[in-house]
Short mmCIF file of C-alpha atoms and ligand atoms in Angstrom, two decimals:
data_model
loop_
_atom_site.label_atom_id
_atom_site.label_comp_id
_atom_site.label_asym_id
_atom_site.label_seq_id
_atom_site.Cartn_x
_atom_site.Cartn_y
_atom_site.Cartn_z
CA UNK A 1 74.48 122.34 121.79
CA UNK A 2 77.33 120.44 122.25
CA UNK A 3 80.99 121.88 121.00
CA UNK A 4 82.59 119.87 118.40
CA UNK A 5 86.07 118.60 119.78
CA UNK A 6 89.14 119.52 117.69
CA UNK A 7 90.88 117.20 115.54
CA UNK A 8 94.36 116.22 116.75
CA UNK A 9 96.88 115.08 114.48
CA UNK A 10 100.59 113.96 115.10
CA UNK A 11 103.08 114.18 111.63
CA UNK A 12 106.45 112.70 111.37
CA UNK A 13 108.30 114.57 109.25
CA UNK A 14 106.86 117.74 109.82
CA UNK A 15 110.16 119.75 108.52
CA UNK A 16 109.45 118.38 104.98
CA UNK A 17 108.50 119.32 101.82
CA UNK A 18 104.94 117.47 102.29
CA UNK A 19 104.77 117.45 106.30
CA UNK A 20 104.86 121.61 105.50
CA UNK A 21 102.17 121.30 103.01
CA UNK A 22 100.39 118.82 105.32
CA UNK A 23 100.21 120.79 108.52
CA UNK A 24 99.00 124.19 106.30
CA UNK A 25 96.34 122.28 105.70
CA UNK A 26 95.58 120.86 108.72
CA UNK A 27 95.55 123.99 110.26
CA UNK A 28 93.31 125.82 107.55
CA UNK A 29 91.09 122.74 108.86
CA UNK A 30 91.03 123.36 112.51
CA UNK A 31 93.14 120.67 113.65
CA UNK A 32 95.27 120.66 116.65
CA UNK A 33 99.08 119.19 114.79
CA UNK A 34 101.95 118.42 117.05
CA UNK A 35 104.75 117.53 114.98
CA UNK A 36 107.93 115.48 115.30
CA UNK A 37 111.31 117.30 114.21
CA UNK A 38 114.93 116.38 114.87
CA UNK A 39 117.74 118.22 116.65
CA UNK A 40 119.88 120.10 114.22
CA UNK A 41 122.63 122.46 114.92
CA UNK A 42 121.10 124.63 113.07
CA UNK A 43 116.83 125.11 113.67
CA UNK A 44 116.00 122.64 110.12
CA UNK A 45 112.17 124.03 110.67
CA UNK A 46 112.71 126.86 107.55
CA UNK A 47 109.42 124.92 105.82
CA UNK A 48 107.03 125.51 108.36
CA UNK A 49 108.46 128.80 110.33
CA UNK A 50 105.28 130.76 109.30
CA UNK A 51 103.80 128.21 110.82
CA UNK A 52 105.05 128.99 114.28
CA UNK A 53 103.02 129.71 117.69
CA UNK A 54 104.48 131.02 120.30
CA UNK A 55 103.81 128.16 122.75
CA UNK A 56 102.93 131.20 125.66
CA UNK A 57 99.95 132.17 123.63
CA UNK A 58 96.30 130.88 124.25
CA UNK A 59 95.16 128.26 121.81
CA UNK A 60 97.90 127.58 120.19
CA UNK A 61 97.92 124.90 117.19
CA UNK A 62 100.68 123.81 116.44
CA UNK A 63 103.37 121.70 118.42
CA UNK A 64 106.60 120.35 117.66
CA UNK A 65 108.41 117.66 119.84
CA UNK A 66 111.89 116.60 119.42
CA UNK A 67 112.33 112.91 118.35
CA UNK A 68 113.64 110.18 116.00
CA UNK A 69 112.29 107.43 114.23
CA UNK A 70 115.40 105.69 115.80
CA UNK A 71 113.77 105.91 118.99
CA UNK A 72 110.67 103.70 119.60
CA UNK A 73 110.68 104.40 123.41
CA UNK A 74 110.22 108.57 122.38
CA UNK A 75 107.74 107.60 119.83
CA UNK A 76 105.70 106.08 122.03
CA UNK A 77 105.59 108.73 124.89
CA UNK A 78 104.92 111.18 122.69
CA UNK A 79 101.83 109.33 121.16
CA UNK A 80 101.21 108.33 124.67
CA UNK A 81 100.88 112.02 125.76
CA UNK A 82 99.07 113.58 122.66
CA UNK A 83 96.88 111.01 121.60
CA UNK A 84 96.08 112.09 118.23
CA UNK A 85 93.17 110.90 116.37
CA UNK A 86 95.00 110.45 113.70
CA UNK A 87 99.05 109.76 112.49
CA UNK A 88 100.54 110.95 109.46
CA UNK A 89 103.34 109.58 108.95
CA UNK A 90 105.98 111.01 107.01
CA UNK A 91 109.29 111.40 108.21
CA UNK A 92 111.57 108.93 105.96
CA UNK A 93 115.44 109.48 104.56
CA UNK A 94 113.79 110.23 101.16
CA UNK A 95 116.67 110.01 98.62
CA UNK A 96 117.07 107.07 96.44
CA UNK A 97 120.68 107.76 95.43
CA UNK A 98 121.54 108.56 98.93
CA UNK A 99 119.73 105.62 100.26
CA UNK A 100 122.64 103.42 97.83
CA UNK A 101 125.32 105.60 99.83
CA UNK A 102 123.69 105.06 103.27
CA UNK A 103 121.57 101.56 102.84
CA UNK A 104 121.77 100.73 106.70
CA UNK A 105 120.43 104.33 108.00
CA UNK A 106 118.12 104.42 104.83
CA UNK A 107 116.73 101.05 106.05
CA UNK A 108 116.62 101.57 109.66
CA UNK A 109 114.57 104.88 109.55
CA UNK A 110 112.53 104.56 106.89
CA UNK A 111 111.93 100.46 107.30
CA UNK A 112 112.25 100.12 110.86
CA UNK A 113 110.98 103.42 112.04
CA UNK A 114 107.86 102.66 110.59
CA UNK A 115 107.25 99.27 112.45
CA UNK A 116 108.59 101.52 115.71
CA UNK A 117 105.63 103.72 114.83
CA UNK A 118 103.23 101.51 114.67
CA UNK A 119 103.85 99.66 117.47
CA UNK A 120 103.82 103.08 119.40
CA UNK A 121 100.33 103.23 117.44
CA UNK A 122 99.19 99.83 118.48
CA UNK A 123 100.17 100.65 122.27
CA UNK A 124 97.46 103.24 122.47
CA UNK A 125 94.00 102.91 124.25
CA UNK A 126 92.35 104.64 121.72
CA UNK A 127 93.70 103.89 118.23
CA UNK A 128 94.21 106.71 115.84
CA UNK A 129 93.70 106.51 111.88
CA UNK A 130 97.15 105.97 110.47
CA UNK A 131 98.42 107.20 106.99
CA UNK A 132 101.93 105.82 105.33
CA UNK A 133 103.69 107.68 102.99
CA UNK A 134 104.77 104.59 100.19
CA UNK A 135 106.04 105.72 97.06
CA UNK A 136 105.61 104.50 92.93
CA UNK A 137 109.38 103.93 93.91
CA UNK A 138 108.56 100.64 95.61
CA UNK A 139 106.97 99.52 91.49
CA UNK A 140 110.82 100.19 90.54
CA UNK A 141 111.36 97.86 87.40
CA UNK A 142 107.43 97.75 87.11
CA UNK A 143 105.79 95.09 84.60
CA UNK A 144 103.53 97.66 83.78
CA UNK A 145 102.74 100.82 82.60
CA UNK A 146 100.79 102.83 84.13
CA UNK A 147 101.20 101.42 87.53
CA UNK A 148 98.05 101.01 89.75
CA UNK A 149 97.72 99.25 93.17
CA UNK A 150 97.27 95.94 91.50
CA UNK A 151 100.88 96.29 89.92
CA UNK A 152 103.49 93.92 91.65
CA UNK A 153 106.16 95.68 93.48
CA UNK A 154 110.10 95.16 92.32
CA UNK A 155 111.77 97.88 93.79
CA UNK A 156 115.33 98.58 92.85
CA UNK A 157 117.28 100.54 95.61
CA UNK A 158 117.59 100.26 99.52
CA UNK A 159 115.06 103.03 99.59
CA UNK A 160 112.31 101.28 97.65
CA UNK A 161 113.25 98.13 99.75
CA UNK A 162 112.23 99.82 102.77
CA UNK A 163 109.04 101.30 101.52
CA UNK A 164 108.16 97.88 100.53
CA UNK A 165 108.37 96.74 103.81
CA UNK A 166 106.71 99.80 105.57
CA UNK A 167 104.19 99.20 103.09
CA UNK A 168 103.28 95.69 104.13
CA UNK A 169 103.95 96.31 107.31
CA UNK A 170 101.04 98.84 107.35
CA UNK A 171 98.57 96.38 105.44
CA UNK A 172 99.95 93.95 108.59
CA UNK A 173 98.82 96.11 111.21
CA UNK A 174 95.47 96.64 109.47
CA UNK A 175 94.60 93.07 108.67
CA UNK A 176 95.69 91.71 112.38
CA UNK A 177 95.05 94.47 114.42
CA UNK A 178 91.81 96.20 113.01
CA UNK A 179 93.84 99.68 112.78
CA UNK A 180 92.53 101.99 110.26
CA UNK A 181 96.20 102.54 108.33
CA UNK A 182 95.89 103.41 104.39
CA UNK A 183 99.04 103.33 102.11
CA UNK A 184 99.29 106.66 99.88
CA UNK A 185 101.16 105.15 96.91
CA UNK A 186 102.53 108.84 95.98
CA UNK A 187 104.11 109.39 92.64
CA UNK A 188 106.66 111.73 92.28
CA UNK A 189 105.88 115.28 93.90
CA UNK A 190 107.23 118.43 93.86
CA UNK A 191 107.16 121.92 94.89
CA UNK A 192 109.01 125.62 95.56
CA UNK A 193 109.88 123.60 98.62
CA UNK A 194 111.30 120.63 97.33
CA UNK A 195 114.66 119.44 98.71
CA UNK A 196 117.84 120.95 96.29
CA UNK A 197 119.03 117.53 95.40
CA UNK A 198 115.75 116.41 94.25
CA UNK A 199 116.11 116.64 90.34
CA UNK A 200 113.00 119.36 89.88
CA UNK A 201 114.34 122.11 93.04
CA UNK A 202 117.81 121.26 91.53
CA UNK A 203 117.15 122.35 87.94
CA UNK A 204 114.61 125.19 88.83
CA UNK A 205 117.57 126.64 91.06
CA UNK A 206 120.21 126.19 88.73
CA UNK A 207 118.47 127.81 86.17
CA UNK A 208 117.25 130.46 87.69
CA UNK A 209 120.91 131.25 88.93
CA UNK A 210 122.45 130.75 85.54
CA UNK A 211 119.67 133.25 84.39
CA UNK A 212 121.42 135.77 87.05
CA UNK A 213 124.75 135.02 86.20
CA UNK A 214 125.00 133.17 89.61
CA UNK A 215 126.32 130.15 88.49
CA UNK A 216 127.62 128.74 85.03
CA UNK A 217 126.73 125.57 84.91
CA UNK A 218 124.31 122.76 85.91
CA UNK A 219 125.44 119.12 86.49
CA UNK A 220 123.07 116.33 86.06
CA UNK A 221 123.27 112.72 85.52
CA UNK A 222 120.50 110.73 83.31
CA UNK A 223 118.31 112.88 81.67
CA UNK A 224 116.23 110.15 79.98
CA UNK A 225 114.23 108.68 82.82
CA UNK A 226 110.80 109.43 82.95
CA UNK A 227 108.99 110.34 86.29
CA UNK A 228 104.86 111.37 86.86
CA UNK A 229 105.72 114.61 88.23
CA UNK A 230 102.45 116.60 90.05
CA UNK A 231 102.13 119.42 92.78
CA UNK A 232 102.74 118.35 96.74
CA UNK A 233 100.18 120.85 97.47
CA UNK A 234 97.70 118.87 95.82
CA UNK A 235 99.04 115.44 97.14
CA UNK A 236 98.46 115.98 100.55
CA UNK A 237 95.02 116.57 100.58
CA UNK A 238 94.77 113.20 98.97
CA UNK A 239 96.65 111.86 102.71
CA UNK A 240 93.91 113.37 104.42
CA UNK A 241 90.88 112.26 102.05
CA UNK A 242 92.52 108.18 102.54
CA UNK A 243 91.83 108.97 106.58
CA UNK A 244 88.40 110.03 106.20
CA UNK A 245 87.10 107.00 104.82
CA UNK A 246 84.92 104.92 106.60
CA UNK A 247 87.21 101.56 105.50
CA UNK A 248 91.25 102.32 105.45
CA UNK A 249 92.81 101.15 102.46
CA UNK A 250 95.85 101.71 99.64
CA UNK A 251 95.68 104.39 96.90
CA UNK A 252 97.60 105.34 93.85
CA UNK A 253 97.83 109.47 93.62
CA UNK A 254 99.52 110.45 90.37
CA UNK A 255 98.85 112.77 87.62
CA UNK A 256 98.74 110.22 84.84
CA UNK A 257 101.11 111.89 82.71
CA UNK A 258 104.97 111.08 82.53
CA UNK A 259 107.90 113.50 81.37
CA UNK A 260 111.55 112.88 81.15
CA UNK A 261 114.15 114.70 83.26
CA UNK A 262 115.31 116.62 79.55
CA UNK A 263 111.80 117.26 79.30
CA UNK A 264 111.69 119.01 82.28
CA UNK A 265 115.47 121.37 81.63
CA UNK A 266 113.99 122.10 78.29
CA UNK A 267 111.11 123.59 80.06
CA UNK A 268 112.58 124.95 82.85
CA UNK A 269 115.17 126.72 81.13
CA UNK A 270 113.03 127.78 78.48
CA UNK A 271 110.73 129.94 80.54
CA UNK A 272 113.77 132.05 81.17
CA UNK A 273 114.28 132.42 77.30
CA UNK A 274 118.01 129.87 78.08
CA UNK A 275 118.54 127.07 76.16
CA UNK A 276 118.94 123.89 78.61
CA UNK A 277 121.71 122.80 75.95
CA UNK A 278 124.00 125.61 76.49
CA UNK A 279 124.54 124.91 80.17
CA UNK A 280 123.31 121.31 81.43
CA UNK A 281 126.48 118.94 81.29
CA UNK A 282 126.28 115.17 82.33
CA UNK A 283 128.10 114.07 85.07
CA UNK A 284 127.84 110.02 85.54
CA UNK A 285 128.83 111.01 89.80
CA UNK A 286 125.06 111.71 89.69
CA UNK A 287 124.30 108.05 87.79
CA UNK A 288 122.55 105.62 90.47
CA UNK A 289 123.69 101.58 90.31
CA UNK A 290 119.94 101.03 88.99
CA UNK A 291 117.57 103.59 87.37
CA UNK A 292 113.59 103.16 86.85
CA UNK A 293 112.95 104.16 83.02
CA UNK A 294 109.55 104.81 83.49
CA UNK A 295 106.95 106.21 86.44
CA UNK A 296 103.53 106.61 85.34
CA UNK A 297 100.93 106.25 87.83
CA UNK A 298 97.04 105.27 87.59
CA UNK A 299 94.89 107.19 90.14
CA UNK A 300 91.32 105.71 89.23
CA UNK A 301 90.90 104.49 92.61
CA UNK A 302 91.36 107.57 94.25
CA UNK A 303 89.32 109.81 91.86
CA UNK A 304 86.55 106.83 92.36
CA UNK A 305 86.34 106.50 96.05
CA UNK A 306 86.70 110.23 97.00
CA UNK A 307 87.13 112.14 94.13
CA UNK A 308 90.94 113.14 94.34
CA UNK A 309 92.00 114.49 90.65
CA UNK A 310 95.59 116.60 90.27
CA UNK A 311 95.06 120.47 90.05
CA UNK A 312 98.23 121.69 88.55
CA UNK A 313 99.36 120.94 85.35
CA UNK A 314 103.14 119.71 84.64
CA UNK A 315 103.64 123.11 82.84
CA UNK A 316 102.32 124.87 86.15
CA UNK A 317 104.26 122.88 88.08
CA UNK A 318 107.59 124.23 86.40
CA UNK A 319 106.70 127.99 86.53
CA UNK A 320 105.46 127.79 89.61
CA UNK A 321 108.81 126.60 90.67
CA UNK A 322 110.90 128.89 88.21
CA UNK A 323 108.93 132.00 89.61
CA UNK A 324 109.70 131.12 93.16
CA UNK A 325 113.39 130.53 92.20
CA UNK A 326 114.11 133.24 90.36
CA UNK A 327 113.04 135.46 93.42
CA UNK A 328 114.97 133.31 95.66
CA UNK A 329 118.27 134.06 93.17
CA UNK A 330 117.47 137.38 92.97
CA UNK A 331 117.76 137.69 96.92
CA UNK A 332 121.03 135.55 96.91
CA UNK A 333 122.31 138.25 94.16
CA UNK A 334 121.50 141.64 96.52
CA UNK A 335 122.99 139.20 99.70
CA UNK A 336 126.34 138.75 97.41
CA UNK A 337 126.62 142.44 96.34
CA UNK A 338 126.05 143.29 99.80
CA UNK A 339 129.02 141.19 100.77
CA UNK A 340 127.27 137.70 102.25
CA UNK A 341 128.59 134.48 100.87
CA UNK A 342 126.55 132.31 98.53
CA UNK A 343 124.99 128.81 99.27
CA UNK A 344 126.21 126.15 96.40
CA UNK A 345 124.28 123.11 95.61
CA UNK A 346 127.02 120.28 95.13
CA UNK A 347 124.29 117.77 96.07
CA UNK A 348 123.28 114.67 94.68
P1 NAP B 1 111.56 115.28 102.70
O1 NAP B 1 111.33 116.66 102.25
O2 NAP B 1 112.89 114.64 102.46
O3 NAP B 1 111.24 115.24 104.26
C1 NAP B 1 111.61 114.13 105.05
C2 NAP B 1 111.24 114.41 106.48
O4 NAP B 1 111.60 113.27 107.28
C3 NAP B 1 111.96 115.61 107.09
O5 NAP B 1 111.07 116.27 107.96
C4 NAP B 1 113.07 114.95 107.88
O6 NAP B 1 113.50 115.70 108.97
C5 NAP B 1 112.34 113.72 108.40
N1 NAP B 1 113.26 112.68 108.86
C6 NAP B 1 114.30 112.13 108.18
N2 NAP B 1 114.93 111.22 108.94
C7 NAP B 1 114.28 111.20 110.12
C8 NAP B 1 114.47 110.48 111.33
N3 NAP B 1 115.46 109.60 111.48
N4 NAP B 1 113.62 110.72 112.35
C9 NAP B 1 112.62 111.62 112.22
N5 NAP B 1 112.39 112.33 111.12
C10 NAP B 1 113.21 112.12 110.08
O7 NAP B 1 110.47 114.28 102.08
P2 NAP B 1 109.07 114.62 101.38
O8 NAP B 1 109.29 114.86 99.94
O9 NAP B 1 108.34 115.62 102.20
O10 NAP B 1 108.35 113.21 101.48
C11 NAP B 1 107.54 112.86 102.61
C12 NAP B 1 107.40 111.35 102.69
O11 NAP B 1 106.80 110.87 101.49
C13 NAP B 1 108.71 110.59 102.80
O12 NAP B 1 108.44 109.43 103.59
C14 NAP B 1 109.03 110.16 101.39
O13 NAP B 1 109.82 109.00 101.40
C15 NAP B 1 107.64 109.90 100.86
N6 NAP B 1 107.43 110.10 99.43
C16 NAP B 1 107.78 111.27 98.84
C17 NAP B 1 107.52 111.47 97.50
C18 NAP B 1 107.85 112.77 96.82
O14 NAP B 1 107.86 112.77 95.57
N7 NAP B 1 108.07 113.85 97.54
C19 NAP B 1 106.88 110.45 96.77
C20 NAP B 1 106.53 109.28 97.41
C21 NAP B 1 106.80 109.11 98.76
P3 NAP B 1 114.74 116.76 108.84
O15 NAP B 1 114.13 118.02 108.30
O16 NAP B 1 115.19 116.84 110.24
O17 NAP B 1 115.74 116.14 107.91
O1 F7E B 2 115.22 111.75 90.68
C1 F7E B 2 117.23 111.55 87.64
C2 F7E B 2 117.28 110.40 88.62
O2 F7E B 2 116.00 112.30 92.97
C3 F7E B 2 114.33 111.73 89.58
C4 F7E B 2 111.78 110.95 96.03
O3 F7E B 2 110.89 111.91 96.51
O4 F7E B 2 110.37 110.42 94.20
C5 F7E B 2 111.66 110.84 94.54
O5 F7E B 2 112.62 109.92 94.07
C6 F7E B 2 115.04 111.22 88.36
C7 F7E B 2 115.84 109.93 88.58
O6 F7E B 2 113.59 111.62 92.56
C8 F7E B 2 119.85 113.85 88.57
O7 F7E B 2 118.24 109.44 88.23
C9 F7E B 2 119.14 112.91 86.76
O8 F7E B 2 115.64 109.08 87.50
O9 F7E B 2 114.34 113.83 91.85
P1 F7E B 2 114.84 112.46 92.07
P2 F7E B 2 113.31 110.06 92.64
O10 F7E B 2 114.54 109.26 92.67
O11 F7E B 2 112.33 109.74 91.57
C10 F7E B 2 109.98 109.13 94.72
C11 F7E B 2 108.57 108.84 94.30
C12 F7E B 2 110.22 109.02 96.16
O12 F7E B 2 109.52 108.30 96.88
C13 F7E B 2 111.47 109.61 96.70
O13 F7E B 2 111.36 109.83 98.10
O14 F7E B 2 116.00 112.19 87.95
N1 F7E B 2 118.33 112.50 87.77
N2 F7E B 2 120.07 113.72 87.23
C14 F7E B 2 118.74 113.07 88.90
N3 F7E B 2 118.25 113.00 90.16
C15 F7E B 2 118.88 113.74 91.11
N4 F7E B 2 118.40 113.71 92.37
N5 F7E B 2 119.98 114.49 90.83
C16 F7E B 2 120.50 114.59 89.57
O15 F7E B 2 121.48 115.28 89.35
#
């Protein structure tokens, strides 16, 4: 009988929340993932370190090659030397109110980089099956609510500009070039390993520390918008489902359900018996020059064509997130009484 050949897959973004969650499950699925990561001063790969092979031993699974999305010639070597069957493609400067504070970078990686990666895509004898990760951010001031794929895009900061453009960009390289590239239109998604300045990680740590008498107070700016917060756990699966479809093409994966930022303290807070009230104090520093009021996504299509429904509930979501938190402050607390300095979250 003939052996099966293993699955190669190349991620950008790897060192992320979702490439982290992406390559788990890759692996738990027998796949071969090299991944792209940066060059830090410090190693950046803290997501994915119980991930790591020793690259000595036999068989090992899992590769990562330095790179940048700044750097079409690297892209395309590497791609040129795996050749993966398929390309996730992740790696993006993800913050909207940084992307207001660094619009040029912002647009350059997450715009740019993409058409850099495709074209590295493009080059290849052998096409692989291409995902993009495009966000509900690229709906911004949507005409509609919920958003679906139908909805017509107005996005509202450099980020969501980018996307947009990534976004058609990927639909391009489909229509002309017969590549098999879907668009995951991902609504917001979170996780124990969500970024600190990302509004969920930022209130599950703060609160967690207040609870510990680690810190006093926790700085926020709106807390009226709302977002469709679900699990990244259960989002990436979703990337993988769009790649094993016979026909590429562009899904909404959401939750369905919407919850404002106060919402989520009031929660948060509450499962450690705190009152969000007592110790959440708005600071306009963390206002952004255009806010979305509303995120609510419509995953029909998804559920439809391959049966991809949400498994955590919002209310999961948060203690899942509080439980891992309050373990991580209790470790920071024996670190301090044992003399080590604290990390402070003064980001945006
Ligand atoms: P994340 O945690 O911020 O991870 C971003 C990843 O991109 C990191 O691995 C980062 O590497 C890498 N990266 C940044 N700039 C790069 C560059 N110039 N060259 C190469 N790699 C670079 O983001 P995430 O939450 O996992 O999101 C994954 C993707 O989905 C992103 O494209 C994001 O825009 C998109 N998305 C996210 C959500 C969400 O709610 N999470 C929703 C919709 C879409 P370092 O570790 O070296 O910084
Ligand atoms: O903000 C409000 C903020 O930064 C959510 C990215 O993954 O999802 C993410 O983008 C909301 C906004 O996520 C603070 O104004 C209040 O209304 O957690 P966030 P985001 O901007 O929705 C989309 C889908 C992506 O694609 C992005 O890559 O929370 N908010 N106070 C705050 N937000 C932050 N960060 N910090 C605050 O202090």
């Amino acid at each position: 009988m003939l052996e099966q050949k293993r699955k190669r897959a190349f991620l950008t973004g790897i060192s992320g929340q979702d490439g982290s969650y992406l390559a788990e499950f890759l692996l738990s699925k027998d796949y071969e993932v090299h991944g792209l990561i940066r060059k830090h001063s410090i190693f950046g790969t803290e997501r994915i370190a119980h991930l790591y092979q020793d690259p000595h031993e036999p068989d090992v699974r899992l590769s990562l090659h330095y790179g940048d999305l700044n750097d079409g010639s690297n892209l395309t070597a590497l791609l040129k030397e795996i050749q993966p069957d398929e390309v996730y493609h992740l790696g993006a400067q993800s913050h909207v109110k940084v992307s207001f504070l660094n619009p040029i970078y912002t647009v350059e990686t997450d715009g740019l980089g993409t058409l850099r990666l495709l074209e590295a895509v493009r080059g290849l004898g052998n096409q692989p099956r291409y995902y993009q990760a495009s966000s509900s951010e690229m709906y911004g001031l949507a005409a509609e609510v919920p958003q679906r794929e139908s909805t017509s895009f107005h996005p509202c900061s450099p980020y969501a500009c980018a996307k947009v453009f990534a976004f058609w960009q990927t639909v391009n390289y489909r229509e002309a070039y017969a590549l098999h590239a879907s668009n995951g239109i991902m609504f917001n998604h979170e996780s124990p390993r969500r970024g600190e300045t990302f509004v969920t990680r930022k209130i599950s740590r703060a609160a967690t520390r207040i609870k510990l008498g680690l810190q006093e107070r926790l700085y926020l700016g709106n807390l009226e918008p709302q977002r469709d917060w679900g699990f990244a756990g259960d989002y990436v699966e979703a990337m993988w489902l769009m790649l094993q479809q016979d026909e590429p093409d562009d899904y909404v994966i959401a939750t369905g359900e919407s919850h404002c930022v106060r919402e989520f303290c009031e929660l948060a807070f509450g499962l450690l018996d705190l009152d969000y009230k007592d110790f959440v104090v708005v600071d306009p520093r963390y206002f952004r020059p255009l806010e979305i009021d509303v995120l609510q996504g419509d995953a029909s299509r998804a559920r439809i064509k391959f049966g991809w429904t949400p498994k955590v509930s919002f209310k999961e979501l948060v203690t899942m997130m509080i439980e891992s938190d309050l373990e991580l402050a209790k470790r920071e607390k024996l670190l301090l009484e044992a003399g080590y300095a604290s990390t402070v979250n003064s980001g945006y």
